[in-house]
PDB file of C-alpha atoms in Angstrom:
ATOM      1  CA  UNK A 130     152.918 179.570  55.919  1.00 93.00           C
ATOM      2  CA  UNK A 131     155.349 180.030  53.179  1.00 98.00           C
ATOM      3  CA  UNK A 132     153.425 178.143  50.687  1.00 98.00           C
ATOM      4  CA  UNK A 133     156.261 178.795  47.862  1.00 98.00           C
ATOM      5  CA  UNK A 134     159.108 177.588  49.983  1.00 98.00           C
ATOM      6  CA  UNK A 135     157.291 174.647  51.076  1.00 98.00           C
ATOM      7  CA  UNK A 136     156.463 173.433  47.648  1.00 98.00           C
ATOM      8  CA  UNK A 137     160.359 173.865  46.600  1.00 98.00           C
ATOM      9  CA  UNK A 138     161.542 172.338  49.878  1.00 98.00           C
ATOM     10  CA  UNK A 139     159.123 169.303  49.463  1.00 98.00           C
ATOM     11  CA  UNK A 140     160.390 168.893  45.550  1.00 98.00           C
ATOM     12  CA  UNK A 141     163.728 169.224  46.395  1.00 98.00           C
ATOM     13  CA  UNK A 142     163.606 166.957  49.479  1.00 98.00           C
ATOM     14  CA  UNK A 143     162.119 164.358  47.045  1.00 98.00           C
ATOM     15  CA  UNK A 144     165.247 164.762  44.932  1.00 98.00           C
ATOM     16  CA  UNK A 145     167.520 164.484  47.717  1.00 98.00           C
ATOM     17  CA  UNK A 146     165.886 161.219  48.644  1.00 98.00           C
ATOM     18  CA  UNK A 147     166.231 159.995  45.057  1.00 97.00           C
ATOM     19  CA  UNK A 148     170.137 160.826  45.098  1.00 97.00           C
ATOM     20  CA  UNK A 149     170.310 159.263  48.480  1.00 97.00           C
ATOM     21  CA  UNK A 150     168.842 156.152  47.000  1.00 97.00           C
ATOM     22  CA  UNK A 151     171.175 156.368  43.951  1.00 95.00           C
ATOM     23  CA  UNK A 152     174.103 156.246  46.585  1.00 95.00           C
ATOM     24  CA  UNK A 153     172.726 153.171  48.182  1.00 95.00           C
ATOM     25  CA  UNK A 154     172.211 151.502  44.787  1.00 95.00           C
ATOM     26  CA  UNK A 155     175.645 152.269  43.755  1.00 94.00           C
ATOM     27  CA  UNK A 156     177.128 150.918  47.108  1.00 93.00           C
ATOM     28  CA  UNK A 157     175.443 147.634  46.571  1.00 93.00           C
ATOM     29  CA  UNK A 158     176.355 147.645  42.913  1.00 92.00           C
ATOM     30  CA  UNK A 159     180.023 147.839  43.526  1.00 91.00           C
ATOM     31  CA  UNK A 160     180.187 146.328  46.986  1.00 91.00           C
ATOM     32  CA  UNK A 161     181.392 149.666  48.598  1.00 89.00           C
ATOM     33  CA  UNK A 162     180.378 150.257  51.941  1.00 88.00           C
ATOM     34  CA  UNK A 163     182.721 153.208  53.083  1.00 87.00           C
ATOM     35  CA  UNK A 164     184.112 155.840  50.639  1.00 83.00           C
ATOM     36  CA  UNK A 165     184.036 155.472  46.835  1.00 83.00           C
ATOM     37  CA  UNK A 166     186.255 152.342  46.419  1.00 86.00           C
ATOM     38  CA  UNK A 167     187.565 151.887  42.739  1.00 86.00           C
ATOM     39  CA  UNK A 168     184.465 152.834  41.053  1.00 86.00           C
ATOM     40  CA  UNK A 169     184.270 156.422  39.454  1.00 86.00           C
ATOM     41  CA  UNK A 170     180.582 156.000  39.411  1.00 87.00           C
ATOM     42  CA  UNK A 171     180.399 155.441  43.171  1.00 91.00           C
ATOM     43  CA  UNK A 172     182.387 158.695  43.654  1.00 89.00           C
ATOM     44  CA  UNK A 173     179.955 160.689  41.127  1.00 90.00           C
ATOM     45  CA  UNK A 174     176.926 159.335  43.147  1.00 93.00           C
ATOM     46  CA  UNK A 175     178.358 160.361  46.374  1.00 93.00           C
ATOM     47  CA  UNK A 176     179.329 163.908  44.902  1.00 92.00           C
ATOM     48  CA  UNK A 177     175.775 164.346  43.503  1.00 93.00           C
ATOM     49  CA  UNK A 178     174.340 163.835  46.816  1.00 95.00           C
ATOM     50  CA  UNK A 179     177.133 165.671  48.955  1.00 95.00           C
ATOM     51  CA  UNK A 180     177.042 168.742  46.598  1.00 95.00           C
ATOM     52  CA  UNK A 181     173.191 168.976  47.000  1.00 97.00           C
ATOM     53  CA  UNK A 182     173.652 168.828  50.742  1.00 97.00           C
ATOM     54  CA  UNK A 183     176.288 171.393  50.703  1.00 96.00           C
ATOM     55  CA  UNK A 184     174.372 174.000  48.615  1.00 96.00           C
ATOM     56  CA  UNK A 185     170.684 173.373  48.828  1.00 98.00           C
ATOM     57  CA  UNK A 186     170.032 174.373  52.433  1.00 98.00           C
ATOM     58  CA  UNK A 187     171.439 177.923  52.427  1.00 98.00           C
ATOM     59  CA  UNK A 188     169.299 178.558  49.101  1.00 98.00           C
ATOM     60  CA  UNK A 189     166.297 177.203  50.717  1.00 98.00           C
ATOM     61  CA  UNK A 190     166.692 179.404  53.685  1.00 98.00           C
ATOM     62  CA  UNK A 191     167.112 182.451  51.387  1.00 98.00           C
ATOM     63  CA  UNK A 192     163.944 181.626  49.643  1.00 98.00           C
ATOM     64  CA  UNK A 193     162.312 181.271  52.937  1.00 98.00           C
ATOM     65  CA  UNK A 194     163.539 184.439  54.184  1.00 98.00           C
ATOM     66  CA  UNK A 195     162.728 186.351  51.016  1.00 98.00           C
ATOM     67  CA  UNK A 196     159.118 184.934  51.106  1.00 98.00           C
ATOM     68  CA  UNK A 197     158.734 186.070  54.682  1.00 98.00           C
ATOM     69  CA  UNK A 198     160.034 189.641  53.777  1.00 98.00           C
ATOM     70  CA  UNK A 199     157.059 189.912  51.117  1.00 98.00           C
ATOM     71  CA  UNK A 200     159.183 189.359  47.987  1.00 98.00           C
ATOM     72  CA  UNK A 201     156.717 188.975  44.861  1.00 98.00           C
ATOM     73  CA  UNK A 202     155.890 185.434  44.054  1.00 98.00           C
ATOM     74  CA  UNK A 203     157.173 185.625  40.476  1.00 98.00           C
ATOM     75  CA  UNK A 204     160.725 186.378  42.081  1.00 98.00           C
ATOM     76  CA  UNK A 205     160.368 183.468  44.436  1.00 98.00           C
ATOM     77  CA  UNK A 206     159.284 181.008  41.671  1.00 98.00           C
ATOM     78  CA  UNK A 207     162.082 182.227  39.646  1.00 98.00           C
ATOM     79  CA  UNK A 208     164.615 181.605  42.396  1.00 98.00           C
ATOM     80  CA  UNK A 209     163.071 178.337  43.425  1.00 98.00           C
ATOM     81  CA  UNK A 210     162.563 176.847  39.954  1.00 98.00           C
ATOM     82  CA  UNK A 211     166.027 177.511  38.619  1.00 98.00           C
ATOM     83  CA  UNK A 212     167.164 176.015  41.891  1.00 98.00           C
ATOM     84  CA  UNK A 213     165.089 173.050  41.337  1.00 98.00           C
ATOM     85  CA  UNK A 214     165.850 172.672  37.855  1.00 98.00           C
ATOM     86  CA  UNK A 215     169.589 173.306  38.277  1.00 98.00           C
ATOM     87  CA  UNK A 216     169.907 170.615  40.994  1.00 97.00           C
ATOM     88  CA  UNK A 217     167.984 168.053  38.623  1.00 97.00           C
ATOM     89  CA  UNK A 218     170.396 168.950  35.654  1.00 97.00           C
ATOM     90  CA  UNK A 219     173.588 169.019  37.809  1.00 95.00           C
ATOM     91  CA  UNK A 220     172.560 165.473  39.408  1.00 94.00           C
ATOM     92  CA  UNK A 221     172.318 164.120  36.014  1.00 94.00           C
ATOM     93  CA  UNK A 222     175.468 165.724  34.490  1.00 95.00           C
ATOM     94  CA  UNK A 223     177.530 164.741  37.283  1.00 91.00           C
ATOM     95  CA  UNK A 224     176.709 160.858  36.604  1.00 89.00           C
ATOM     96  CA  UNK A 225     177.558 161.304  33.015  1.00 89.00           C
ATOM     97  CA  UNK A 226     181.114 159.828  32.223  1.00 84.00           C
ATOM     98  CA  UNK A 227     181.967 162.519  29.938  1.00 87.00           C
ATOM     99  CA  UNK A 228     182.860 165.651  31.478  1.00 80.00           C
ATOM    100  CA  UNK A 229     182.505 168.618  30.977  1.00 88.00           C
ATOM    101  CA  UNK A 230     179.086 168.141  29.812  1.00 95.00           C
ATOM    102  CA  UNK A 231     175.900 170.388  28.919  1.00 97.00           C
ATOM    103  CA  UNK A 232     173.748 168.988  31.721  1.00 97.00           C
ATOM    104  CA  UNK A 233     176.210 169.545  34.486  1.00 95.00           C
ATOM    105  CA  UNK A 234     177.081 173.030  33.233  1.00 96.00           C
ATOM    106  CA  UNK A 235     173.665 174.286  32.841  1.00 97.00           C
ATOM    107  CA  UNK A 236     172.704 172.752  36.224  1.00 97.00           C
ATOM    108  CA  UNK A 237     175.637 174.763  37.992  1.00 96.00           C
ATOM    109  CA  UNK A 238     174.977 177.897  36.041  1.00 97.00           C
ATOM    110  CA  UNK A 239     171.068 177.625  37.183  1.00 98.00           C
ATOM    111  CA  UNK A 240     172.207 176.993  40.661  1.00 97.00           C
ATOM    112  CA  UNK A 241     174.398 179.963  40.709  1.00 98.00           C
ATOM    113  CA  UNK A 242     171.858 182.231  39.225  1.00 98.00           C
ATOM    114  CA  UNK A 243     169.226 181.111  41.813  1.00 98.00           C
ATOM    115  CA  UNK A 244     171.866 181.609  44.617  1.00 98.00           C
ATOM    116  CA  UNK A 245     172.743 184.929  43.317  1.00 98.00           C
ATOM    117  CA  UNK A 246     169.062 186.051  42.854  1.00 98.00           C
ATOM    118  CA  UNK A 247     167.885 185.066  46.185  1.00 98.00           C
ATOM    119  CA  UNK A 248     170.846 186.548  47.974  1.00 98.00           C
ATOM    120  CA  UNK A 249     170.357 189.782  46.054  1.00 98.00           C
ATOM    121  CA  UNK A 250     166.731 189.712  47.004  1.00 98.00           C
ATOM    122  CA  UNK A 251     167.397 189.250  50.446  1.00 98.00           C
ATOM    123  CA  UNK A 252     169.839 191.870  50.676  1.00 98.00           C
ATOM    124  CA  UNK A 253     167.251 194.345  49.212  1.00 97.00           C
ATOM    125  CA  UNK A 254     164.739 193.253  51.624  1.00 97.00           C
ATOM    126  CA  UNK A 255     167.145 193.780  54.570  1.00 97.00           C
ATOM    127  CA  UNK A 256     168.134 197.079  53.330  1.00 97.00           C
ATOM    128  CA  UNK A 257     164.804 198.481  52.605  1.00 95.00           C
ATOM    129  CA  UNK A 258     163.586 197.187  56.180  1.00 94.00           C
ATOM    130  CA  UNK A 259     166.149 199.056  58.117  1.00 91.00           C
TER     131      UNK A 259
END
């Protein structure tokens, strides 16, 4: 059933929904229906949403594959938890006008850690299974 992956996928799905709603709110606020217009806040909302859509799916696939391969739950929660926390911090940080900022920096670093960890765990499981 992949309970660990399902839990993080559900939480991340809700976060993606919030980011989607944030884009819609900004579009209404700045009266921009296509593109980002002249509002930097609009571009920030679009990029927070787009960046999530670009990176989270692969990381969730790696999490699921590691879970299927029998990776210990501690490692799965470490990968999934840092992914979730990293994406939350990144979404907050990218909205702040001052850049760089700690939320965006640590959000990015946590995400990279998650991607690297799950990639290495998948690689290890693949090598051990062959």
